[in-house]
Coordinates of C-alpha atoms in Angstrom, one line a residue:
X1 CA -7.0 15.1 45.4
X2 CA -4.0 13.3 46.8
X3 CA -2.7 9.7 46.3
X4 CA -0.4 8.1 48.0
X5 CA 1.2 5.4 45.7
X6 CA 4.0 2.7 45.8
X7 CA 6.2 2.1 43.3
X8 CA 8.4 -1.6 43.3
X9 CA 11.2 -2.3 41.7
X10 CA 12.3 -6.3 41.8
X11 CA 15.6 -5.6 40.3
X12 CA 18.2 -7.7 39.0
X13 CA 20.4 -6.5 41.8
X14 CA 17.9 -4.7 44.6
X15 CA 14.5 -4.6 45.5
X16 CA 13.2 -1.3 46.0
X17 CA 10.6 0.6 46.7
X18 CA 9.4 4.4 46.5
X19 CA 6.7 6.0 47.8
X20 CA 4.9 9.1 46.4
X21 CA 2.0 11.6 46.5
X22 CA 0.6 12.6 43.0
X23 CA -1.6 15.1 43.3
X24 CA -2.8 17.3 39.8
X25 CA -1.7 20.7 41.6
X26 CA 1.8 19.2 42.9
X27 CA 2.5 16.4 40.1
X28 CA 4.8 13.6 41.4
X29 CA 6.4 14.1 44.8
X30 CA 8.8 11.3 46.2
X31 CA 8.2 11.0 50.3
X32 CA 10.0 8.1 51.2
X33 CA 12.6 5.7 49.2
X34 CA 13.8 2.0 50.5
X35 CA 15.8 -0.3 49.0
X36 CA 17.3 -4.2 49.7
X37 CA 20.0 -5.6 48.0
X38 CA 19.9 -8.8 46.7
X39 CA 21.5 -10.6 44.1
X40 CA 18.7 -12.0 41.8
X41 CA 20.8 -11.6 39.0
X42 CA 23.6 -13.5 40.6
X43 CA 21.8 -16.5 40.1
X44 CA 19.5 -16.1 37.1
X45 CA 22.7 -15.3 34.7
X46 CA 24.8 -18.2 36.2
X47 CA 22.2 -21.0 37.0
X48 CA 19.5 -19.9 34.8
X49 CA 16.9 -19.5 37.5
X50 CA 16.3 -18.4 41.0
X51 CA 17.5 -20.5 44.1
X52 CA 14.8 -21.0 46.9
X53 CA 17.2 -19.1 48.9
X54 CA 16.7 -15.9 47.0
X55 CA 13.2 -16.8 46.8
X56 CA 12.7 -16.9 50.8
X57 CA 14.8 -13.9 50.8
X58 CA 12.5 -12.2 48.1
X59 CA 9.2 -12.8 49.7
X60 CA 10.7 -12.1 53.3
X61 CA 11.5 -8.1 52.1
X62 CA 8.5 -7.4 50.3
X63 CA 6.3 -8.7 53.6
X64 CA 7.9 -6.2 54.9
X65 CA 7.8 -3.6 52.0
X66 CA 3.7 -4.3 52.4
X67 CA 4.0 -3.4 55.8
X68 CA 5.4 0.2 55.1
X69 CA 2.5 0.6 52.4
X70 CA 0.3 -0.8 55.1
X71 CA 1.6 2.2 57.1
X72 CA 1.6 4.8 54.7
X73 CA -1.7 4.0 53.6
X74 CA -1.0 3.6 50.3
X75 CA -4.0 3.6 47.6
X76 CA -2.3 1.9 45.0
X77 CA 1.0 0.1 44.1
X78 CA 2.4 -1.2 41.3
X79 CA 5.4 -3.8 41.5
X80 CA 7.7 -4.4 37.9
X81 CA 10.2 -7.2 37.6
X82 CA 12.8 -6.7 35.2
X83 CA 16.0 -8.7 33.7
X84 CA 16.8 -11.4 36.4
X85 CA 12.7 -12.4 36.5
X86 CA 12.4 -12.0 32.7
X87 CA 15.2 -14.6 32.2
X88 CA 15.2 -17.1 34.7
X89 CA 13.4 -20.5 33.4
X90 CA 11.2 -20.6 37.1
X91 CA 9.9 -17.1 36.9
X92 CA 6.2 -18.1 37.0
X93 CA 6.9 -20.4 40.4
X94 CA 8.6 -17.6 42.3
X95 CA 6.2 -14.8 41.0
X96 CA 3.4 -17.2 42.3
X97 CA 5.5 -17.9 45.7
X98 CA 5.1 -13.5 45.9
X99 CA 1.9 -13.2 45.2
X100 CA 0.6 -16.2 47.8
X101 CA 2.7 -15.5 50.8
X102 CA 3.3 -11.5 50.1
X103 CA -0.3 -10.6 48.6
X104 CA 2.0 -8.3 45.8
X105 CA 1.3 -9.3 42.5
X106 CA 4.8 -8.8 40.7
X107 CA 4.6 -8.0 36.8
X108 CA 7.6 -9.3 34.4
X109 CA 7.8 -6.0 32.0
X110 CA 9.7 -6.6 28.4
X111 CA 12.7 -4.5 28.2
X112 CA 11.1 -2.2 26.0
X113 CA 8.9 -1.3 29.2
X114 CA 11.0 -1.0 31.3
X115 CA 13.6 1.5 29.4
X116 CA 10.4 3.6 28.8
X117 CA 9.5 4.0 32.2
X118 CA 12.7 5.2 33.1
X119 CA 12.7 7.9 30.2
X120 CA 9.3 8.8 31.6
X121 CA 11.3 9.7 34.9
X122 CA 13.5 12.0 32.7
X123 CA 10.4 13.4 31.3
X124 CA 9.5 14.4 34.4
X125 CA 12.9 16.9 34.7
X126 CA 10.4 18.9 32.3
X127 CA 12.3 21.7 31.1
X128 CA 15.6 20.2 31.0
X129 CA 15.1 17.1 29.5
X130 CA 13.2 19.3 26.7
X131 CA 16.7 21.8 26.6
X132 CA 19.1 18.6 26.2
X133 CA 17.2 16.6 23.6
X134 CA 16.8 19.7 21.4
X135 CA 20.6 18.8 19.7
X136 CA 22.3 15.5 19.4
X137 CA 21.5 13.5 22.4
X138 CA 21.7 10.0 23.7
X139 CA 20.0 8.2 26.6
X140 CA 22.2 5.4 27.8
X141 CA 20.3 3.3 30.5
X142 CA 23.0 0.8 31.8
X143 CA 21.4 -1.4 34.3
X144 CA 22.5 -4.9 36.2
X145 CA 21.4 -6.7 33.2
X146 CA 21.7 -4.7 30.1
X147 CA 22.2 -1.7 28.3
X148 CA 19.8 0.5 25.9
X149 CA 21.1 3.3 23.9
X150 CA 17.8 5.9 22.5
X151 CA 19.3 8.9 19.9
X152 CA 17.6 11.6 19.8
X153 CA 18.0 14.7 16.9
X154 CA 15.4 17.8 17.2
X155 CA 13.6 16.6 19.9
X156 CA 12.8 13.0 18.0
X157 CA 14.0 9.6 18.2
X158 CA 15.9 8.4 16.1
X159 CA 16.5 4.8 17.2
X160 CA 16.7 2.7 20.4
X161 CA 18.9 -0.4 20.3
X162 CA 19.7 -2.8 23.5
X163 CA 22.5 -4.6 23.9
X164 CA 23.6 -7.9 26.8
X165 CA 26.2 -5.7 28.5
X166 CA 24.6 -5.6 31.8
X167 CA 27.4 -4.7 34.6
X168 CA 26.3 -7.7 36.6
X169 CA 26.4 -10.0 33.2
X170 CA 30.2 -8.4 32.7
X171 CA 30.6 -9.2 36.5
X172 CA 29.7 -13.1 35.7
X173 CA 32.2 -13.1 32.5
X174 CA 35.0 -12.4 34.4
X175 CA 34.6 -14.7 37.2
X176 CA 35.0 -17.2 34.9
X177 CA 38.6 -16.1 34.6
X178 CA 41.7 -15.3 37.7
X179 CA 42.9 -12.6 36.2
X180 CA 44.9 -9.4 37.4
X181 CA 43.3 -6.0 37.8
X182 CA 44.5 -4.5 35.3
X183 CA 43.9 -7.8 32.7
X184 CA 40.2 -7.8 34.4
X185 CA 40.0 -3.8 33.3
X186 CA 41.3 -5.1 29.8
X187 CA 39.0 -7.9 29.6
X188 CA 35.6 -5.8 30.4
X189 CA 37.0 -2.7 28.1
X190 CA 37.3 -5.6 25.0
X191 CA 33.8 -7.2 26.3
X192 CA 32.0 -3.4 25.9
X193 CA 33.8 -2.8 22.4
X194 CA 32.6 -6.5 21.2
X195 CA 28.4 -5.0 21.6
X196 CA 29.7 -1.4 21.0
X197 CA 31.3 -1.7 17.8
X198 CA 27.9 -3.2 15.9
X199 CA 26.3 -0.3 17.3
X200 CA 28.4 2.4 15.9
X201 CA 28.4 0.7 12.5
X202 CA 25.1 0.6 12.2
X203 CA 23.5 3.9 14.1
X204 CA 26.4 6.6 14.6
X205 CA 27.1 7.0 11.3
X206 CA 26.9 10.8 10.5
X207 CA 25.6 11.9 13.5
X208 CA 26.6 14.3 15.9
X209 CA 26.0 13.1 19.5
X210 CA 26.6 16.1 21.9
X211 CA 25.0 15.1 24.8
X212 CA 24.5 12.3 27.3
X213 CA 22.3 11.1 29.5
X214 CA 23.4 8.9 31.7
X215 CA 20.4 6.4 33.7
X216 CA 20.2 3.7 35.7
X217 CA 21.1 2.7 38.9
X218 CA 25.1 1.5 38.8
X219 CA 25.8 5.3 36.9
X220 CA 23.3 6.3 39.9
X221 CA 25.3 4.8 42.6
X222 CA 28.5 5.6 40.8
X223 CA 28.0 9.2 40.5
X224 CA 26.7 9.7 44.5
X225 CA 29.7 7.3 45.8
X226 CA 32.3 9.8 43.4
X227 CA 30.4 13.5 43.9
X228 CA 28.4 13.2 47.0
X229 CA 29.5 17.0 47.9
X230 CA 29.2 18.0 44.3
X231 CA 26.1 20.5 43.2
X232 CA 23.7 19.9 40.2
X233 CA 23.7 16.8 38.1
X234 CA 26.1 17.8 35.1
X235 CA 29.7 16.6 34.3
X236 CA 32.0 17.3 31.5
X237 CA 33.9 14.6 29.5
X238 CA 36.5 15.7 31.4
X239 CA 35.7 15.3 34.6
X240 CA 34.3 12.0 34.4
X241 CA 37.6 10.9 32.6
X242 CA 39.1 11.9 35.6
X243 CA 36.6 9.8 37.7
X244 CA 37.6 6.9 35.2
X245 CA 41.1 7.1 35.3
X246 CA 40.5 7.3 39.4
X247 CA 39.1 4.2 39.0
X248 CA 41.5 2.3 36.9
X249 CA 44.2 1.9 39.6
X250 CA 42.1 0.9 42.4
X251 CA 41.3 -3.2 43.2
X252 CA 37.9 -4.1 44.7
X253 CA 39.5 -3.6 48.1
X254 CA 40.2 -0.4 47.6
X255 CA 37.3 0.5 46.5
X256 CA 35.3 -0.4 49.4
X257 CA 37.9 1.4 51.8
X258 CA 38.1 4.4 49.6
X259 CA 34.0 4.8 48.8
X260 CA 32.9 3.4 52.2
X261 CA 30.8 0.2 50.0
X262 CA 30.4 -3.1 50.3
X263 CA 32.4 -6.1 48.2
X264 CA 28.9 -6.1 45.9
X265 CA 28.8 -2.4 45.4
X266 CA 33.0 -1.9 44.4
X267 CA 32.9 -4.9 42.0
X268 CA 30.2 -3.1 39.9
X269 CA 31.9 0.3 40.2
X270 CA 34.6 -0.1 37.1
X271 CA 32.6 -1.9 34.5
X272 CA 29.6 0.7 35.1
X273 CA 32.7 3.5 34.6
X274 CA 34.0 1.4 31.5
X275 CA 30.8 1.1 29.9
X276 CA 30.2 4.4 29.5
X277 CA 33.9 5.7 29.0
X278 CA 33.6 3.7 25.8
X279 CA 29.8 5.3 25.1
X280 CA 31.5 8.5 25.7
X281 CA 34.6 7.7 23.6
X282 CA 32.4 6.4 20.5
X283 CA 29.9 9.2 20.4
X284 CA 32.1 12.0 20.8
X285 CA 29.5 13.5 23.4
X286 CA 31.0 16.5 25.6
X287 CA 28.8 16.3 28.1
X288 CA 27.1 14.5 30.6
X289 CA 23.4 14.9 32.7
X290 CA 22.8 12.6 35.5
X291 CA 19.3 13.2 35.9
X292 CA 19.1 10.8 39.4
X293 CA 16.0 9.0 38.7
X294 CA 15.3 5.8 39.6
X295 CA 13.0 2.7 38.1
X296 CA 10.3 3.8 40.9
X297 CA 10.1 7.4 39.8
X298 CA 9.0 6.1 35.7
X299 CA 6.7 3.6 37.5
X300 CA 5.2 6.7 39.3
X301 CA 5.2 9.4 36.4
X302 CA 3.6 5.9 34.1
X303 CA 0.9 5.6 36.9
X304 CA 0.0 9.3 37.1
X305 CA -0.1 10.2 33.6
X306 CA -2.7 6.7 32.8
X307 CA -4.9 8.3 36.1
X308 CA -4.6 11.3 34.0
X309 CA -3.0 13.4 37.5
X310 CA -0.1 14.8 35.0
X311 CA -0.1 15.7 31.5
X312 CA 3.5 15.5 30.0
X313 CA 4.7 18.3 27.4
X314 CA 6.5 15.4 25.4
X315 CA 4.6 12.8 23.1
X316 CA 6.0 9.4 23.8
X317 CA 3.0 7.9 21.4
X318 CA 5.3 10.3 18.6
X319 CA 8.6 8.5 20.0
X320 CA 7.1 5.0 19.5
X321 CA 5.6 5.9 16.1
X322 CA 9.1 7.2 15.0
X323 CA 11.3 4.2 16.1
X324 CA 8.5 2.0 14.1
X325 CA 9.3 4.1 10.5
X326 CA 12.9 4.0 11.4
X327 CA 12.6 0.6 11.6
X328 CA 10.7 0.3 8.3
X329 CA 13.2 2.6 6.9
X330 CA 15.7 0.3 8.0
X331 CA 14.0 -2.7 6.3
X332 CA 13.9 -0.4 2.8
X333 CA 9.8 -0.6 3.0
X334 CA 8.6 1.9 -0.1
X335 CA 7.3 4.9 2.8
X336 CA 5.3 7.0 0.1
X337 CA 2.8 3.3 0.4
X338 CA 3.6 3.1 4.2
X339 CA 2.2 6.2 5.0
X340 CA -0.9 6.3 2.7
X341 CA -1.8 2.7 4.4
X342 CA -1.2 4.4 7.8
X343 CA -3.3 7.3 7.2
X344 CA -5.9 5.2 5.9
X345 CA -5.8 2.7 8.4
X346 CA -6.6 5.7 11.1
X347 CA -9.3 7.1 8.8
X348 CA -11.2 3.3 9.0
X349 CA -10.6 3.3 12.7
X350 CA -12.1 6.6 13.5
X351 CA -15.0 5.9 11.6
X352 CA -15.3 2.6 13.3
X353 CA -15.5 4.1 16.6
X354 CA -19.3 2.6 17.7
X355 CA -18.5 -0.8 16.0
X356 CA -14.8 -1.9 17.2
X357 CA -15.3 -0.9 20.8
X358 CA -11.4 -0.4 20.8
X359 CA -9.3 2.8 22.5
X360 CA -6.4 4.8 21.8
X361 CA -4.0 1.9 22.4
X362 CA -5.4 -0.5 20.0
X363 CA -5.2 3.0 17.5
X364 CA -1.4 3.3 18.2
X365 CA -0.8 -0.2 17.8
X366 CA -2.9 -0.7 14.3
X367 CA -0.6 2.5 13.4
X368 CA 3.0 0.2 14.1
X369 CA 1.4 -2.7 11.9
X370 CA 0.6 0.1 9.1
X371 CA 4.3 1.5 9.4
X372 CA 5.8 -1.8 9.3
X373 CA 3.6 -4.4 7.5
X374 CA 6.1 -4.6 4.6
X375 CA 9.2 -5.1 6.0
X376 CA 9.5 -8.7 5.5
X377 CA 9.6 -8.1 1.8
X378 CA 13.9 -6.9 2.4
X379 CA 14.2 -10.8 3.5
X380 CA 11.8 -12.4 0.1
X381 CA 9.5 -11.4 -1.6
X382 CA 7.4 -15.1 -1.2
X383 CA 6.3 -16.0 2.2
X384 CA 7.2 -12.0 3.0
X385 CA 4.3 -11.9 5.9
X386 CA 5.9 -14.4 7.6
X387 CA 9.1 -13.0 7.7
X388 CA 8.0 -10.0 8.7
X389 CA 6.7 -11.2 11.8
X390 CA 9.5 -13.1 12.6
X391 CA 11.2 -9.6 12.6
X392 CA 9.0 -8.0 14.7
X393 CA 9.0 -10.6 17.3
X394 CA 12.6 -10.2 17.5
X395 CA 12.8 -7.2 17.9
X396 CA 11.8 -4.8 20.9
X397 CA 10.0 -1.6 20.0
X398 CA 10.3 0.9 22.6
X399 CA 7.5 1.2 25.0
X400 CA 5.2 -1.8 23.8
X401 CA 5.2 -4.7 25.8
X402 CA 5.4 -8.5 25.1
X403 CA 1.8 -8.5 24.3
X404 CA 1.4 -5.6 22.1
X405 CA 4.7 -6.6 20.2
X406 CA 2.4 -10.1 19.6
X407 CA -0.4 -8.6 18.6
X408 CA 1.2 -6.2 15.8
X409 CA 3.0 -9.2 14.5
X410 CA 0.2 -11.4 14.1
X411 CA -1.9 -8.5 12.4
X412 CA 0.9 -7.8 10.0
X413 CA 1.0 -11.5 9.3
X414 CA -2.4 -12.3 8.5
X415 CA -3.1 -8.9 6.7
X416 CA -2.3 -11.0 3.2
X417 CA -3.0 -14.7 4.0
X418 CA -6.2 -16.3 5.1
X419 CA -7.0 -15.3 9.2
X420 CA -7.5 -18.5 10.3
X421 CA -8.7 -18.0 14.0
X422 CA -7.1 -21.6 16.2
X423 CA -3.9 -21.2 14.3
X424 CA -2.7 -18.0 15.8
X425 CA 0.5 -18.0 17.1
X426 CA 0.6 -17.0 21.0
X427 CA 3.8 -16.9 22.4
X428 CA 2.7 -14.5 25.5
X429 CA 0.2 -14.4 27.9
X430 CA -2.3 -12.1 27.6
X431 CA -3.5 -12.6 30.9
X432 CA -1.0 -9.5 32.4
X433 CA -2.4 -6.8 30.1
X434 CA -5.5 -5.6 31.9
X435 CA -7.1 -4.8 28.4
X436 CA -7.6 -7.8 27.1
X437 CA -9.7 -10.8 28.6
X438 CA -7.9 -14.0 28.0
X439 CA -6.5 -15.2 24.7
X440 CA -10.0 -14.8 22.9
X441 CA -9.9 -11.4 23.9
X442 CA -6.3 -11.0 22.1
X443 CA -7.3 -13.0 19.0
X444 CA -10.6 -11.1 18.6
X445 CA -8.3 -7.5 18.9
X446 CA -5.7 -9.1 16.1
X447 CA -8.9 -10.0 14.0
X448 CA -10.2 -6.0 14.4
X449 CA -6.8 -4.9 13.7
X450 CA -6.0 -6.8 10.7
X451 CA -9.9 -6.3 8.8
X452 CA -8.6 -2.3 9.3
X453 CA -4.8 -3.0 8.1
X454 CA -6.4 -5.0 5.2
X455 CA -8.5 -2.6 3.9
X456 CA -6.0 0.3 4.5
X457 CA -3.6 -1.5 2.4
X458 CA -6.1 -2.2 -0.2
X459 CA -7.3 1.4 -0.6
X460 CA -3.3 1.7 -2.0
X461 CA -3.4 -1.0 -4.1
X462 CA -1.3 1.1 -6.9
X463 CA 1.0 2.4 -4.6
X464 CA 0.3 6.0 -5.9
X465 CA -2.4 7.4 -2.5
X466 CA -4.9 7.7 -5.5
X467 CA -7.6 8.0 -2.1
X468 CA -5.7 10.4 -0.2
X469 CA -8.5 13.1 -0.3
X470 CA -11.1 10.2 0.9
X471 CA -13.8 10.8 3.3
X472 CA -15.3 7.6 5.4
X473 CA -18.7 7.4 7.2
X474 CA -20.6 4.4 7.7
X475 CA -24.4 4.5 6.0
X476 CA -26.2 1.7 7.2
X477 CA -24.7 -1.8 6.9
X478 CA -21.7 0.0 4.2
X479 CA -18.4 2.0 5.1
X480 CA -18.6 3.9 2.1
X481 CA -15.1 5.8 1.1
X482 CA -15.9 8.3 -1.0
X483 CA -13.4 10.0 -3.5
X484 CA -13.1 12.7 -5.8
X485 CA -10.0 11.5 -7.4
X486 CA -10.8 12.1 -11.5
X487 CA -8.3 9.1 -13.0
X488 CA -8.7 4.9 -13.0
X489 CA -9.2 3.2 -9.5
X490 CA -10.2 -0.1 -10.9
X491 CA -7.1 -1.9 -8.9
X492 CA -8.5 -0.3 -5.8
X493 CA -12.0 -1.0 -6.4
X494 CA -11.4 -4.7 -7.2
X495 CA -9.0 -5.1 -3.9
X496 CA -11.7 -3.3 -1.6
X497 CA -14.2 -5.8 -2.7
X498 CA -11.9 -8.5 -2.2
X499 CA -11.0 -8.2 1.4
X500 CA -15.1 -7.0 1.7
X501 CA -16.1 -10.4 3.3
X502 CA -13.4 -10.8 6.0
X503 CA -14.4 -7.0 7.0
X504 CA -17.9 -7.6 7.2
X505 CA -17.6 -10.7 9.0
X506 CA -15.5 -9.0 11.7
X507 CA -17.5 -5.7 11.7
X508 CA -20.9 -6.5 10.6
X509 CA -20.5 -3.4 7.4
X510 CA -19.1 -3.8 3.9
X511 CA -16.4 -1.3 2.6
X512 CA -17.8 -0.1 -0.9
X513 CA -15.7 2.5 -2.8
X514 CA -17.7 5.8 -4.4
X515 CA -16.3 7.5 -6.7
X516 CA -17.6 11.6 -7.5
X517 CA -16.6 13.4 -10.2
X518 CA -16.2 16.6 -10.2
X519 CA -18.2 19.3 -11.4

């Protein structure tokens, strides 16, 4: 079978659009690829929010974007809105303004989405994205808005950290100045440093970054503009020094006479080329993969692997798991207890299957709150659950979105103190994530979630995985855990019984501990 999807990109800078065929035999197959610039970001990071102009503009290019679709008979689309939408205070307005007088229904992704999608498009480069990760690699997305760096050693990740050093965001610093060229290159070179510095503090130490990959559509239009007659998708520090140095003598004008671009396009071309000179310069990385994707191609490869049309040889569930414990690491959470509450929190799940009525999602998520429900003991030790979701909230986890980043909060936060059901804190609204209907529907998957995380962290009361040969079934109206472990579990008994009412009450069974001995 053969579908013929759309994927749109409401950019910070363009508005594109790619259209594919995804078929199991052939995978993911770009046919046609059309783009629209426009300067969303323009506005958003000066004014705050987006003119009516740009609106009208907006609206007027994806009529006709639903025309093409129309034409191509398109089965299914899905349009993402990324840094300009996500930050401009009348985002809701102009996404309704789309949806009325367009029929698209535009979805504002987190950044965390959005840098996953596009790794999914280097996923897709199967083999070689497999080769380059297996040593010291980094992604480095650098889009109109910002820029996220993923390390990756042995074919894990490490960490992921994003930082405000969008090319357009550099673009608005230095009109605020009439500077030279050469004191504008100086300017954006100490700009980079000022977010790249923290970085290398905190994340380079002591490792040994030999590869980059470089995504994201000003690298993209950079590296076409400066090698359209060159073969394969690899430079050498080298040659992209040379590229740079190219590019330090040249003024805006020239650039548009010597690239054949527009005044837009040659006023992004150096701080893209300074951002990651610097990258290149701080990691010590020898060499450089321009893979060409584009924001359409993850949209695609994120479509086809949830319609189950492509199966991907990498684990991003593992890559999500392992930013979360690097995170907890981070935060000096005690990890032997982390991961005996994580295993037991999947035990309880599994076993739970016919009574929570929740899927693989919910599983990964109640996993996150296992790995990192005692981080907010590095800020106190008192009031520790709240802390701890203040640190989750602020910080973006790598392929979970607003939502899912709310709900493991809120189920890290109430796994000690008293779930009280109308004091829930909402920030988000759950009414984007298809899974969940309305905010009940998210409050009822937080109350699931932190019963499990509760009794998890109970059955490691001691801190020393006394249950970690446990077996879980439910008999009856009981989830009886059963151990054979031969020395005192008193302090897990007790806590079991303890968090027994708020467990039954969500679940409708009691937890009761059994203990065998051993002939």
């Amino acid at each position: 079978m053969v579908r013929t999807f759309a994927a749109i990109d409401v950019g910070s800078f363009e508005l594109e659009m790619g259209i594919y065929e995804i078929s199991d035999k052939n995978g993911v197959r770009a046919i046609d690829h059309v783009k629209h610039m426009i300067a969303l970001g323009r506005d958003t990071f000066s004014d705050g929010k987006i003119s009516y102009q740009m609106v009208e503009e907006t609206c007027r290019v994806l009529q006709d974007f639903a025309r093409i679709m129309e034409g191509y008979r398109v089965s299914d689309y899905r349009a993402y809105a990324t840094t300009a939408m996500r930050e401009a205070k009348n985002s809701q307005i102009v996404l309704e303004q789309i949806r009325v007088r367009t029929g698209i229904h535009v979805r504002v992704i987190s950044n965390s989405e959005q840098r996953f999608i596009s790794y999914k498009a280097v996923a897709l480069k199967d083999a070689e994205f497999q080769k380059t990760i297996q040593k010291g690699t980094a992604i480095v997305d650098v889009g109109f808005g910002s820029v996220q760096i993923s390390l990756f050693d042995k074919d894990a990740l490490v960490s992921t950290q994003n930082m405000p050093l969008g090319v357009l965001k550099l673009r608005a610093a230095l009109s605020q100045v009439s500077a030279s060229t050469h004191l504008e290159q100086e300017l954006v070179r100490e700009l980079v440093d000022n977010e790249l510095v923290t970085f290398r503090k905190m994340y380079l130490k002591d490792r040994n970054i030999r590869n980059l990959i470089a995504v994201g559509d000003p690298i993209l239009n950079l590296y076409y503009k400066m090698h359209a007659n060159r073969r394969g998708e690899r430079l050498t520090r080298e040659q992209f020094d040379e590229m740079y140095q190219w590019l330090l003598g040249k003024s805006r004008n020239q650039l548009e006479e010597a690239l054949d671009i527009n005044g837009e396009y040659a006023s992004l071309m150096f701080p893209t080329a300074a951002i990651f000179h610097r990258v290149l310069e701080m990691t010590g990385a020898e060499n450089i993969w321009v893979p060409g994707i584009r924001m359409g191609d993850g949209i695609a490869a994120e479509y086809a692997e949830e319609k189950k049309l492509i199966k991907f040889n990498h684990s991003f569930s593992n890559d999500i798991i392992a930013a979360s414990r690097n995170m907890a690491k981070r935060y000096k959470c005690h990890m032997p207890h982390v991961q005996a509450v994580e295993t037991a929190a999947l035990k309880v799940f599994d076993s739970l299957k016919k009574f929570h009525g929740m899927k693989s999602r919910e599983r990964l998520l109640l996993q996150i709150a296992a790995d990192l429900h005692p981080c907010g003991k590095f800020v106190t030790m008192r009031g520790a659950t709240e802390c701890a979701y203040n640190i989750i909230m602020s910080t973006e986890i790598i392929g979970l979105s607003h939502v899912d980043r709310e709900i493991v909060a809120n189920v890290v936060k109430y796994h000690i103190v008293d779930f009280r059901y109308n004091e829930v804190e909402l920030q988000n609204s759950p009414s984007r994530d298809s899974r969940l209907e309305g905010t009940a529907g998210l409050i009822l998957t937080i109350a699931k979630l932190t019963a499990i995380l509760r009794l998890a962290n109970s059955m490691d009361r001691s801190h020393a995985d006394k249950l970690a040969d446990c077996r879980i079934a439910v008999r009856g109206n009981q989830l009886v855990i059963t151990t054979e472990y031969e020395g005192d579990v008193t302090l897990e008994r007790l806590s079991i019984e303890e968090k027994g009412d708020f467990f039954e009450e969500i679940f409708g069974v009691r937890p009761v501990l059994k203990q065998k001995k051993r002939v």
